[in-house]
Amino acid sequence: MSRGSRSGARSRPRNPSRAWLEAQATAIRPWHRRALGCGLIVAVATLVQMGGLAWIVAHAVIAGQGIAELWPVLLVVGLALVLRAAAQWGQEVSGQACGLTVKREVRAQLLAKLHALGPVRLASRHSAGIASQLVDQVESLEGYYARFRPQVMLALLVPLLYLVVVLWLNWLAAIWLLIAAPLIPLFMALIGMGAQRLNEAQFRAVTRLSGHFLDRVRGITTLQLFGLGERATAEVSDVAHDYRRRSMRTLRVAFLSSAVLEFFAAVSVAVVAIYIGLGLLGYIDYGPAGELDLFSGLFILLLAPEFFQPLRTLSQHYHDRASALGAAEGLMALLDEPVPVPATDSASAQAPSGAMTAAVELEAVELSHVGRQRVLGPLSLRVESGEVVALVGPSGSGKSSLLQLIAGFVAADRGRVAVTPGPAIAWLDQRPLIIQGTLAENLRLVAPTASDAALRSALEEAGLGAWLRAAKGGLDTPLGERGVGLSGGEGQRLALARVFLSPARLVLLDEPTAALDPETERAVVTALQRLAATGRTLLVATHHPALMAMADRVLALDGGRLVSAPGTLWQEVPIS
Amino acid sequence: MRSLAIRLTDLYRSLRPWLAVLGARRGRLWLGAALMLATLVSALGLLSLSGWFITATAVAALSVPVFFDVFAPGSGVRAFAVARTASRYLERLYNHDTVLRLLADLRGGVFARLVRLDARTLSRARAAQWLNRLTADIDTLDNLYLRLLAPPLVALVAILGFALFAMLFLPAAGWLLLALLLPLWLALTLGCALWGWRASHRRVDRQEALRVRAVEQVEGLAELTAYAALETHLDHWRAEEQGLIADQRQLGQRTAAANALTTLVIQLAAVGVLGLGLAALSSGVLSGAVMVMLTLGTLAVAEGLGGLPMAFTQLGATQRAAERLNAQTALTPEQEGESLQSGGAAPSLAYRDVGLRQGPRWVLRGIDLALAPGQIVGVIGASGSGKSTLAQLAVRAFDPDVGELRFDDHVVAELAPDSLRARIGYLTQRSELFHDTLAANLRMGDPTASDAQLWAVLEQVDLYDWAEALPQGLQTWVGEQGRQLSGGQARRVALARVMLRNSPLVILDEPLSGLDAATAQVVRAALSRWLAGRTALLLAHESAALPGCDSSWRLVSDAGGATLQKI
């Protein structure tokens, strides 16, 4: 970049959202060109059609020719308008292909980004907000690529084409058109700037709105119990009315821009019509007015609205641009979020120590969450392959953070984390993931090629055997978001079945028995013992004596540090 | 034909309640449509009068010098120009405001209905689905007036009006216009609706499925990442996305085809009118100026038809959205009853031979349990044995199929749920926290509580030190569903909220779950003090997980439903 352009960029910084939108357009160049080409064909066909109409009228009215002489021109007009309709179809379809392609690619980028950010960083975000970004905000990019972007070029080229023709017919009429035309982009730019700012605000409002809704709807039972139903309804209504006021502010400006354009277009057509009329009557001596005849006059009149049409269409699509820019800002914020350097140094293979291999090794690791005190460390830990380790400690002592660190969801601020590379890590926390789909689909997430028999045996081992036999649909029983049809304990056991099914050697369990009754719990503990017997490494954060008893080693955490030296036996705290 | 009749009936049935909502603002809607018509008439007037003017002047110039009044038509042209701009701006502003007003009212109304639904009905739908109903479905309904009702009506009036106007000068031209434009109007409305029906109907569900998948990706990222199962889940995502894109492509192509048809038919009509005009001109029936006026006017009719294809190919989506909103509003709960005096001393609570069915299966059967005022009763049972159901019966989340519950001497099923719940502090099994500050979550228990009261209750649940160490203290945001807190912290915040409520009857479902032994000790002791003088029903999977009780029962499940046994 040259010095000059850089200083220019500093005084009037190029809008980053616009740059981002342009960057997404590289893959759609062929379709974009096709849309432009079709747009130009429409313009030329329109020109032929209007010229033909004017010719027919002039020759009929002035020269008194009838349909017998004029039919070939009529035929040309007919062909031109068939071409025009076909090209118009081509332009719309090509534009749409642009929009669909970009949407798919941006969604892929966003998903990749979410995966890179990892679960811990996403925990503070509203999943409904992100879902709305992934689905609805991306949806609002379509219009920009499908309609607005091709129209920008057409709004420049097509009026130019018509202007040349009008100039050739009568230069003074061309000047009438020219006077109005440059004012239009100026006004639109001024108004567009305001519209964009409002649009951004509106997008933030929509994201907040959907987050607010989902949150309140999820907690509707709690709202009922606390007698807050009416207050929450009023709140929802207020938020919705606030959304209306915001929308109206945006729309008022957006409509004003098209009104300005309409005004100039209409006044120009009127001025041209009056000029031609007076010129034909011979009331105007100045310039080429005397050369006007019915053909040129009518042709100009027919072209005058067409001259403004591409600009009017552009202004109708202006809100596509504004909403795309508004969406781009939110999407960029997500895409630009810094991704932590992977903490898990899985590449560094561990030297075997004795007969055992370390499955996990932490060295002087420290971890803190943004805006919080240090949650973990300094802490060193070595877990041998095949070992069962229980992590205990008061809630908030850092047990979950330690597991997240080992799973690679968060990066340590200091120290080294090494995990023996494997196909996967089995994970189970207090909020098991239940996807919309069948029971089998839920299980096959972790083992896509598992046989039905393998699924059944995994369910059996997780203590869901009886449930499966009672379920009418068997493995095809549909499950919904947050496990409709499954109680808390059953959801937990489904997640446990995934552990059994998965080929993972390292198993991280965050309070796996928190929601289970003693009976199920005993079954789960037995199952976990079977799991350990297969040589898998288990790290379990738990309060439960039964699980502590099962462990080879119990580690106590407090304030993010190990308080009992690794290897010491845990003194069981009596529960009552 | 039969499918057409069925779809139209479906459409009318789904839209009827919403048409009724529109009807409440009839005045605004007619004014909006009138503004729309004014805009179209100005556009028609501008182009036809200009054409007439130019041709008339050319003819006048050719003939012997005669007086030609240029001022009347000239100012007419200018007036139409200004009127078109002004009416269009006003129309768009006014109509959008109307629609957003309707939508804001609708949202509040839909939520109000949700809040009144009972627990059983609520558990049938999933959270993301409710959200979608509240936002996207209601938004889709804005199509109804602004795109689906007023524009086709205005276009029809314009077509008929202009054809009649043409008939005054040249009947054949008028008939030609009717013959071409009325079928076009039908094709753009009814035709497009049928053509896009299936894809647009499906699109609504697919878009929602995609949202659900997105929520799964975010909420289940820990499991998916650890298991290296992202690709597998992405396959589900891609399947939904492909389907959505295929539908959108089909709808786009069909809309484009309908738009091209509009251009073709309108322009053909103009050429046809011109042809008829030429014939009439040579026979001297029609003047050249009028011929041009009718031709250009025909071209201007296109302006009224432009928005129809897009709106009507999406009619299926509107119908689907309405259908789903209807399904939800049809679930009106029947829960009404006399209201209970608020405040007061510790009440008694009694279950008398209570039985509850879920589908064909008995969940509870023959439950007899009496809590005297001030008595603390524990119920122990395995997960899924029906403990929570026992609690839900007490707050009238639903009514028993057999037997009755009594609150003092009132039958619970005859009490208004709100007034009943106002006297009960109920800690649900799941700690339901809101995406708000710690203080706001606590104040749900008592909106008037002072900061000092909040700190005092945090002290009781052993969260004082933790909250004090937070940089933002009580103003810390707890994250979606309290995710910024650990499970044990969330549990205690939920418990603190119930304690703030200070109710005479307390139901605690697993109050100490997720707490480590040391914290559990502290909280148990605080609970024992706090429960003194209140009637309490305590539920847990083992008695060790509860504060001391005056009496304890075990809930034992068997094939015929769970029953109580005295311990």
PDB file of N, CA and C in Angstrom, chain A residues 49 60 62 84 88-89 92 96 103 115 124 126-127 136 139 209-210 215 217-218 220 222 224-225 244 258 280 302 394-395 409 425 433 436 445 481-482 498-499 517 543, chain B residues 61-62 70 85 92 97 107 115 117 122 126 130-131 211 213 216-217 219 222-223 226-227 229 248 256-257 259 263 267 278 296 383 432 435 480-481 484 492 501 516:
ATOM      1  N   GLN A  49     -37.061  -2.342 -27.285  1.00  0.00           N
ATOM      2  CA  GLN A  49     -38.512  -2.363 -27.135  1.00  0.00           C
ATOM      3  C   GLN A  49     -39.091  -0.950 -27.129  1.00  0.00           C
ATOM      4  N   ALA A  60     -47.388   5.853 -37.019  1.00  0.00           N
ATOM      5  CA  ALA A  60     -48.839   5.713 -37.117  1.00  0.00           C
ATOM      6  C   ALA A  60     -49.525   7.071 -37.006  1.00  0.00           C
ATOM      7  N   ILE A  62     -48.152  10.282 -37.115  1.00  0.00           N
ATOM      8  CA  ILE A  62     -47.727  11.358 -37.995  1.00  0.00           C
ATOM      9  C   ILE A  62     -47.833  10.953 -39.460  1.00  0.00           C
ATOM     10  N   ARG A  84     -36.138  -9.863 -22.930  1.00  0.00           N
ATOM     11  CA  ARG A  84     -36.037  -9.100 -21.693  1.00  0.00           C
ATOM     12  C   ARG A  84     -36.503  -9.927 -20.498  1.00  0.00           C
ATOM     13  N   GLN A  88     -34.161 -11.261 -17.481  1.00  0.00           N
ATOM     14  CA  GLN A  88     -34.521 -10.861 -16.113  1.00  0.00           C
ATOM     15  C   GLN A  88     -34.540 -12.081 -15.196  1.00  0.00           C
ATOM     16  N   TRP A  89     -35.076 -13.194 -15.722  1.00  0.00           N
ATOM     17  CA  TRP A  89     -35.082 -14.447 -14.967  1.00  0.00           C
ATOM     18  C   TRP A  89     -33.638 -14.881 -14.671  1.00  0.00           C
ATOM     19  N   GLU A  92     -31.972 -12.792 -11.921  1.00  0.00           N
ATOM     20  CA  GLU A  92     -32.437 -13.116 -10.565  1.00  0.00           C
ATOM     21  C   GLU A  92     -31.864 -14.430 -10.077  1.00  0.00           C
ATOM     22  N   GLN A  96     -29.231 -15.087  -7.043  1.00  0.00           N
ATOM     23  CA  GLN A  96     -29.577 -15.950  -5.913  1.00  0.00           C
ATOM     24  C   GLN A  96     -28.498 -16.992  -5.665  1.00  0.00           C
ATOM     25  N   LYS A 103     -23.733 -17.722   1.761  1.00  0.00           N
ATOM     26  CA  LYS A 103     -24.310 -18.120   3.054  1.00  0.00           C
ATOM     27  C   LYS A 103     -23.702 -19.427   3.533  1.00  0.00           C
ATOM     28  N   HIS A 115     -15.751 -24.027  16.884  1.00  0.00           N
ATOM     29  CA  HIS A 115     -14.996 -25.203  17.306  1.00  0.00           C
ATOM     30  C   HIS A 115     -13.630 -24.785  17.822  1.00  0.00           C
ATOM     31  N   SER A 124     -19.901 -18.469  28.339  1.00  0.00           N
ATOM     32  CA  SER A 124     -20.478 -17.196  28.761  1.00  0.00           C
ATOM     33  C   SER A 124     -21.421 -16.640  27.705  1.00  0.00           C
ATOM     34  N   HIS A 126     -24.645 -16.704  24.957  1.00  0.00           N
ATOM     35  CA  HIS A 126     -25.986 -17.248  24.888  1.00  0.00           C
ATOM     36  C   HIS A 126     -26.081 -18.148  23.673  1.00  0.00           C
ATOM     37  N   SER A 127     -26.415 -19.413  23.876  1.00  0.00           N
ATOM     38  CA  SER A 127     -26.438 -20.314  22.727  1.00  0.00           C
ATOM     39  C   SER A 127     -27.512 -19.894  21.727  1.00  0.00           C
ATOM     40  N   ASP A 136     -30.000 -16.771  11.378  1.00  0.00           N
ATOM     41  CA  ASP A 136     -30.726 -15.589  10.896  1.00  0.00           C
ATOM     42  C   ASP A 136     -29.808 -14.477  10.391  1.00  0.00           C
ATOM     43  N   GLU A 139     -28.495 -15.489   7.185  1.00  0.00           N
ATOM     44  CA  GLU A 139     -29.601 -15.391   6.228  1.00  0.00           C
ATOM     45  C   GLU A 139     -29.694 -13.972   5.662  1.00  0.00           C
ATOM     46  N   LEU A 209     -32.829  -9.734  22.042  1.00  0.00           N
ATOM     47  CA  LEU A 209     -34.245 -10.107  22.110  1.00  0.00           C
ATOM     48  C   LEU A 209     -34.408 -11.616  22.125  1.00  0.00           C
ATOM     49  N   SER A 210     -33.721 -12.320  21.211  1.00  0.00           N
ATOM     50  CA  SER A 210     -33.923 -13.768  21.161  1.00  0.00           C
ATOM     51  C   SER A 210     -33.288 -14.428  22.371  1.00  0.00           C
ATOM     52  N   ASP A 215     -34.222 -17.452  27.323  1.00  0.00           N
ATOM     53  CA  ASP A 215     -33.939 -17.525  28.746  1.00  0.00           C
ATOM     54  C   ASP A 215     -35.225 -17.549  29.562  1.00  0.00           C
ATOM     55  N   VAL A 217     -38.283 -18.225  28.498  1.00  0.00           N
ATOM     56  CA  VAL A 217     -39.132 -19.361  28.170  1.00  0.00           C
ATOM     57  C   VAL A 217     -38.606 -20.618  28.852  1.00  0.00           C
ATOM     58  N   ARG A 218     -37.280 -20.761  28.859  1.00  0.00           N
ATOM     59  CA  ARG A 218     -36.683 -21.916  29.539  1.00  0.00           C
ATOM     60  C   ARG A 218     -37.057 -21.951  30.999  1.00  0.00           C
ATOM     61  N   ILE A 220     -39.643 -20.777  32.447  1.00  0.00           N
ATOM     62  CA  ILE A 220     -41.045 -20.403  32.623  1.00  0.00           C
ATOM     63  C   ILE A 220     -41.643 -21.059  33.875  1.00  0.00           C
ATOM     64  N   THR A 222     -40.075 -21.774  36.641  1.00  0.00           N
ATOM     65  CA  THR A 222     -39.601 -21.003  37.780  1.00  0.00           C
ATOM     66  C   THR A 222     -40.366 -19.684  37.898  1.00  0.00           C
ATOM     67  N   GLN A 224     -43.358 -19.139  36.980  1.00  0.00           N
ATOM     68  CA  GLN A 224     -44.691 -19.462  37.505  1.00  0.00           C
ATOM     69  C   GLN A 224     -44.640 -19.670  39.008  1.00  0.00           C
ATOM     70  N   LEU A 225     -43.621 -20.418  39.457  1.00  0.00           N
ATOM     71  CA  LEU A 225     -43.535 -20.738  40.886  1.00  0.00           C
ATOM     72  C   LEU A 225     -43.338 -19.482  41.721  1.00  0.00           C
ATOM     73  N   ARG A 244     -39.800  -2.553  18.229  1.00  0.00           N
ATOM     74  CA  ARG A 244     -40.599  -1.828  17.229  1.00  0.00           C
ATOM     75  C   ARG A 244     -40.076  -0.404  17.049  1.00  0.00           C
ATOM     76  N   SER A 258     -35.307   6.157  -0.242  1.00  0.00           N
ATOM     77  CA  SER A 258     -35.970   5.810  -1.498  1.00  0.00           C
ATOM     78  C   SER A 258     -36.959   6.891  -1.904  1.00  0.00           C
ATOM     79  N   LEU A 280     -42.027  20.307 -28.836  1.00  0.00           N
ATOM     80  CA  LEU A 280     -42.791  19.869 -29.991  1.00  0.00           C
ATOM     81  C   LEU A 280     -43.722  20.984 -30.473  1.00  0.00           C
ATOM     82  N   LEU A 302     -40.084   7.576 -22.867  1.00  0.00           N
ATOM     83  CA  LEU A 302     -40.126   6.188 -22.424  1.00  0.00           C
ATOM     84  C   LEU A 302     -38.832   5.797 -21.718  1.00  0.00           C
ATOM     85  N   PRO A 394     -14.269 -28.807  47.715  1.00  0.00           N
ATOM     86  CA  PRO A 394     -15.504 -28.034  47.770  1.00  0.00           C
ATOM     87  C   PRO A 394     -15.884 -27.502  46.390  1.00  0.00           C
ATOM     88  N   SER A 395     -17.174 -27.171  46.203  1.00  0.00           N
ATOM     89  CA  SER A 395     -17.562 -26.669  44.882  1.00  0.00           C
ATOM     90  C   SER A 395     -16.845 -25.348  44.630  1.00  0.00           C
ATOM     91  N   PHE A 409      -9.986 -27.819  26.462  1.00  0.00           N
ATOM     92  CA  PHE A 409     -10.987 -26.772  26.192  1.00  0.00           C
ATOM     93  C   PHE A 409     -10.429 -25.397  26.528  1.00  0.00           C
ATOM     94  N   ILE A 425     -11.293 -38.230  23.542  1.00  0.00           N
ATOM     95  CA  ILE A 425     -11.368 -38.261  24.998  1.00  0.00           C
ATOM     96  C   ILE A 425     -12.840 -38.387  25.334  1.00  0.00           C
ATOM     97  N   LEU A 433     -25.336 -33.827  26.639  1.00  0.00           N
ATOM     98  CA  LEU A 433     -25.868 -33.381  25.348  1.00  0.00           C
ATOM     99  C   LEU A 433     -26.841 -34.421  24.807  1.00  0.00           C
ATOM    100  N   GLN A 436     -31.330 -33.647  18.854  1.00  0.00           N
ATOM    101  CA  GLN A 436     -32.613 -33.989  18.264  1.00  0.00           C
ATOM    102  C   GLN A 436     -32.384 -35.114  17.284  1.00  0.00           C
ATOM    103  N   LEU A 445     -23.087 -40.607  17.628  1.00  0.00           N
ATOM    104  CA  LEU A 445     -22.265 -39.391  17.570  1.00  0.00           C
ATOM    105  C   LEU A 445     -20.810 -39.734  17.845  1.00  0.00           C
ATOM    106  N   GLU A 481     -34.379 -31.925  22.323  1.00  0.00           N
ATOM    107  CA  GLU A 481     -33.456 -31.038  22.996  1.00  0.00           C
ATOM    108  C   GLU A 481     -33.643 -31.182  24.505  1.00  0.00           C
ATOM    109  N   ARG A 482     -32.545 -31.235  25.211  1.00  0.00           N
ATOM    110  CA  ARG A 482     -32.523 -31.402  26.653  1.00  0.00           C
ATOM    111  C   ARG A 482     -33.270 -32.658  27.117  1.00  0.00           C
ATOM    112  N   ARG A 498     -22.443 -43.409  26.073  1.00  0.00           N
ATOM    113  CA  ARG A 498     -21.501 -42.914  25.068  1.00  0.00           C
ATOM    114  C   ARG A 498     -20.067 -43.219  25.480  1.00  0.00           C
ATOM    115  N   VAL A 499     -19.795 -43.068  26.775  1.00  0.00           N
ATOM    116  CA  VAL A 499     -18.450 -43.359  27.256  1.00  0.00           C
ATOM    117  C   VAL A 499     -18.099 -44.808  26.948  1.00  0.00           C
ATOM    118  N   ASP A 517     -29.899 -41.924  41.843  1.00  0.00           N
ATOM    119  CA  ASP A 517     -30.262 -42.495  43.138  1.00  0.00           C
ATOM    120  C   ASP A 517     -29.264 -43.607  43.480  1.00  0.00           C
ATOM    121  N   HIS A 543     -18.125 -35.863  44.589  1.00  0.00           N
ATOM    122  CA  HIS A 543     -18.275 -35.736  46.035  1.00  0.00           C
ATOM    123  C   HIS A 543     -18.570 -37.088  46.637  1.00  0.00           C
TER     124      HIS A 543
ATOM    125  N   ALA B  61     -48.582  20.556 -32.985  1.00  0.00           N
ATOM    126  CA  ALA B  61     -47.535  21.291 -33.685  1.00  0.00           C
ATOM    127  C   ALA B  61     -47.646  21.099 -35.186  1.00  0.00           C
ATOM    128  N   LEU B  62     -48.071  19.904 -35.578  1.00  0.00           N
ATOM    129  CA  LEU B  62     -48.180  19.600 -36.997  1.00  0.00           C
ATOM    130  C   LEU B  62     -49.320  20.382 -37.675  1.00  0.00           C
ATOM    131  N   VAL B  70     -51.043  24.251 -22.500  1.00  0.00           N
ATOM    132  CA  VAL B  70     -49.983  23.411 -21.957  1.00  0.00           C
ATOM    133  C   VAL B  70     -49.975  23.406 -20.439  1.00  0.00           C
ATOM    134  N   THR B  85     -44.450  10.462  -4.854  1.00  0.00           N
ATOM    135  CA  THR B  85     -43.403  10.397  -3.842  1.00  0.00           C
ATOM    136  C   THR B  85     -43.992  10.447  -2.435  1.00  0.00           C
ATOM    137  N   ARG B  92     -45.514   3.591   3.196  1.00  0.00           N
ATOM    138  CA  ARG B  92     -44.565   2.598   3.733  1.00  0.00           C
ATOM    139  C   ARG B  92     -44.372   2.798   5.236  1.00  0.00           C
ATOM    140  N   ASP B  97     -45.378   0.693  10.569  1.00  0.00           N
ATOM    141  CA  ASP B  97     -45.652   0.968  11.983  1.00  0.00           C
ATOM    142  C   ASP B  97     -46.840   0.132  12.459  1.00  0.00           C
ATOM    143  N   ARG B 107     -46.475 -10.711  20.409  1.00  0.00           N
ATOM    144  CA  ARG B 107     -45.428 -11.347  21.220  1.00  0.00           C
ATOM    145  C   ARG B 107     -45.796 -11.386  22.687  1.00  0.00           C
ATOM    146  N   VAL B 115     -47.057 -18.487  29.778  1.00  0.00           N
ATOM    147  CA  VAL B 115     -46.886 -18.427  31.224  1.00  0.00           C
ATOM    148  C   VAL B 115     -48.050 -19.130  31.923  1.00  0.00           C
ATOM    149  N   LEU B 117     -49.574 -21.819  30.830  1.00  0.00           N
ATOM    150  CA  LEU B 117     -49.643 -23.253  30.548  1.00  0.00           C
ATOM    151  C   LEU B 117     -49.162 -24.061  31.750  1.00  0.00           C
ATOM    152  N   LEU B 122     -46.039 -27.740  28.985  1.00  0.00           N
ATOM    153  CA  LEU B 122     -44.761 -27.097  28.710  1.00  0.00           C
ATOM    154  C   LEU B 122     -43.687 -28.126  28.399  1.00  0.00           C
ATOM    155  N   ARG B 126     -39.958 -28.158  23.170  1.00  0.00           N
ATOM    156  CA  ARG B 126     -38.582 -27.883  23.544  1.00  0.00           C
ATOM    157  C   ARG B 126     -38.335 -26.380  23.556  1.00  0.00           C
ATOM    158  N   TRP B 130     -40.070 -23.035  21.391  1.00  0.00           N
ATOM    159  CA  TRP B 130     -40.855 -21.925  21.928  1.00  0.00           C
ATOM    160  C   TRP B 130     -40.275 -20.609  21.433  1.00  0.00           C
ATOM    161  N   LEU B 131     -38.964 -20.507  21.539  1.00  0.00           N
ATOM    162  CA  LEU B 131     -38.307 -19.273  21.136  1.00  0.00           C
ATOM    163  C   LEU B 131     -38.646 -18.951  19.697  1.00  0.00           C
ATOM    164  N   ARG B 211     -31.620 -24.111  13.548  1.00  0.00           N
ATOM    165  CA  ARG B 211     -31.387 -23.382  14.799  1.00  0.00           C
ATOM    166  C   ARG B 211     -31.142 -24.360  15.950  1.00  0.00           C
ATOM    167  N   ARG B 213     -29.963 -27.349  15.722  1.00  0.00           N
ATOM    168  CA  ARG B 213     -28.633 -27.923  15.533  1.00  0.00           C
ATOM    169  C   ARG B 213     -27.553 -26.952  16.007  1.00  0.00           C
ATOM    170  N   GLU B 216     -27.365 -27.078  19.668  1.00  0.00           N
ATOM    171  CA  GLU B 216     -26.685 -28.310  20.076  1.00  0.00           C
ATOM    172  C   GLU B 216     -25.178 -28.182  19.944  1.00  0.00           C
ATOM    173  N   GLN B 217     -24.750 -27.581  18.827  1.00  0.00           N
ATOM    174  CA  GLN B 217     -23.316 -27.394  18.615  1.00  0.00           C
ATOM    175  C   GLN B 217     -22.693 -26.598  19.755  1.00  0.00           C
ATOM    176  N   GLU B 219     -24.092 -25.822  22.907  1.00  0.00           N
ATOM    177  CA  GLU B 219     -24.262 -26.359  24.255  1.00  0.00           C
ATOM    178  C   GLU B 219     -23.555 -27.690  24.444  1.00  0.00           C
ATOM    179  N   ALA B 222     -18.544 -29.283  24.459  1.00  0.00           N
ATOM    180  CA  ALA B 222     -17.579 -29.989  25.301  1.00  0.00           C
ATOM    181  C   ALA B 222     -17.548 -31.469  24.925  1.00  0.00           C
ATOM    182  N   GLU B 223     -18.731 -32.088  24.925  1.00  0.00           N
ATOM    183  CA  GLU B 223     -18.771 -33.510  24.605  1.00  0.00           C
ATOM    184  C   GLU B 223     -18.320 -33.780  23.175  1.00  0.00           C
ATOM    185  N   ALA B 226     -14.462 -33.311  22.832  1.00  0.00           N
ATOM    186  CA  ALA B 226     -13.684 -34.336  23.508  1.00  0.00           C
ATOM    187  C   ALA B 226     -13.757 -35.659  22.752  1.00  0.00           C
ATOM    188  N   TYR B 227     -14.938 -36.008  22.305  1.00  0.00           N
ATOM    189  CA  TYR B 227     -15.116 -37.283  21.621  1.00  0.00           C
ATOM    190  C   TYR B 227     -14.652 -37.244  20.168  1.00  0.00           C
ATOM    191  N   ALA B 229     -16.273 -35.854  17.947  1.00  0.00           N
ATOM    192  CA  ALA B 229     -17.519 -36.216  17.268  1.00  0.00           C
ATOM    193  C   ALA B 229     -18.108 -35.038  16.499  1.00  0.00           C
ATOM    194  N   GLN B 248     -34.767 -23.022  -0.673  1.00  0.00           N
ATOM    195  CA  GLN B 248     -34.634 -21.607  -0.995  1.00  0.00           C
ATOM    196  C   GLN B 248     -34.341 -21.408  -2.477  1.00  0.00           C
ATOM    197  N   ALA B 256     -38.482 -15.902  -9.512  1.00  0.00           N
ATOM    198  CA  ALA B 256     -37.887 -15.256 -10.686  1.00  0.00           C
ATOM    199  C   ALA B 256     -38.723 -15.525 -11.921  1.00  0.00           C
ATOM    200  N   ALA B 257     -39.201 -16.759 -12.050  1.00  0.00           N
ATOM    201  CA  ALA B 257     -40.024 -17.092 -13.209  1.00  0.00           C
ATOM    202  C   ALA B 257     -41.313 -16.282 -13.205  1.00  0.00           C
ATOM    203  N   ASN B 259     -41.748 -13.384 -11.799  1.00  0.00           N
ATOM    204  CA  ASN B 259     -41.411 -11.996 -12.114  1.00  0.00           C
ATOM    205  C   ASN B 259     -41.246 -11.806 -13.619  1.00  0.00           C
ATOM    206  N   THR B 263     -43.374  -9.334 -16.305  1.00  0.00           N
ATOM    207  CA  THR B 263     -42.819  -8.447 -17.323  1.00  0.00           C
ATOM    208  C   THR B 263     -43.402  -8.787 -18.696  1.00  0.00           C
ATOM    209  N   GLN B 267     -45.951  -6.295 -20.760  1.00  0.00           N
ATOM    210  CA  GLN B 267     -45.434  -5.680 -21.989  1.00  0.00           C
ATOM    211  C   GLN B 267     -46.240  -6.150 -23.199  1.00  0.00           C
ATOM    212  N   LEU B 278     -53.684   1.270 -32.892  1.00  0.00           N
ATOM    213  CA  LEU B 278     -53.304   1.591 -34.270  1.00  0.00           C
ATOM    214  C   LEU B 278     -54.470   1.366 -35.213  1.00  0.00           C
ATOM    215  N   LEU B 296     -48.953   3.552 -22.373  1.00  0.00           N
ATOM    216  CA  LEU B 296     -48.045   3.825 -21.264  1.00  0.00           C
ATOM    217  C   LEU B 296     -48.693   3.489 -19.920  1.00  0.00           C
ATOM    218  N   SER B 383     -34.234 -41.879  41.840  1.00  0.00           N
ATOM    219  CA  SER B 383     -34.524 -40.900  40.782  1.00  0.00           C
ATOM    220  C   SER B 383     -35.519 -41.519  39.808  1.00  0.00           C
ATOM    221  N   GLU B 432     -32.763 -23.544  38.193  1.00  0.00           N
ATOM    222  CA  GLU B 432     -33.095 -22.748  37.017  1.00  0.00           C
ATOM    223  C   GLU B 432     -32.693 -21.291  37.260  1.00  0.00           C
ATOM    224  N   HIS B 435     -30.264 -15.620  32.830  1.00  0.00           N
ATOM    225  CA  HIS B 435     -29.124 -14.884  32.286  1.00  0.00           C
ATOM    226  C   HIS B 435     -29.229 -13.439  32.759  1.00  0.00           C
ATOM    227  N   GLU B 480     -25.684 -17.887  30.967  1.00  0.00           N
ATOM    228  CA  GLU B 480     -26.880 -18.595  30.535  1.00  0.00           C
ATOM    229  C   GLU B 480     -27.102 -19.813  31.417  1.00  0.00           C
ATOM    230  N   GLN B 481     -28.293 -19.966  31.953  1.00  0.00           N
ATOM    231  CA  GLN B 481     -28.623 -21.061  32.862  1.00  0.00           C
ATOM    232  C   GLN B 481     -27.609 -21.184  33.997  1.00  0.00           C
ATOM    233  N   GLN B 484     -21.921 -19.769  34.431  1.00  0.00           N
ATOM    234  CA  GLN B 484     -20.670 -19.211  34.944  1.00  0.00           C
ATOM    235  C   GLN B 484     -20.415 -19.679  36.382  1.00  0.00           C
ATOM    236  N   ARG B 492     -26.902 -23.522  45.374  1.00  0.00           N
ATOM    237  CA  ARG B 492     -27.073 -22.705  46.572  1.00  0.00           C
ATOM    238  C   ARG B 492     -27.716 -21.355  46.261  1.00  0.00           C
ATOM    239  N   ARG B 501     -37.802 -15.949  49.802  1.00  0.00           N
ATOM    240  CA  ARG B 501     -39.244 -15.906  49.582  1.00  0.00           C
ATOM    241  C   ARG B 501     -40.001 -15.990  50.909  1.00  0.00           C
ATOM    242  N   ASP B 516     -20.312 -30.434  48.127  1.00  0.00           N
ATOM    243  CA  ASP B 516     -19.343 -31.315  48.761  1.00  0.00           C
ATOM    244  C   ASP B 516     -19.727 -31.468  50.230  1.00  0.00           C
TER     245      ASP B 516
END
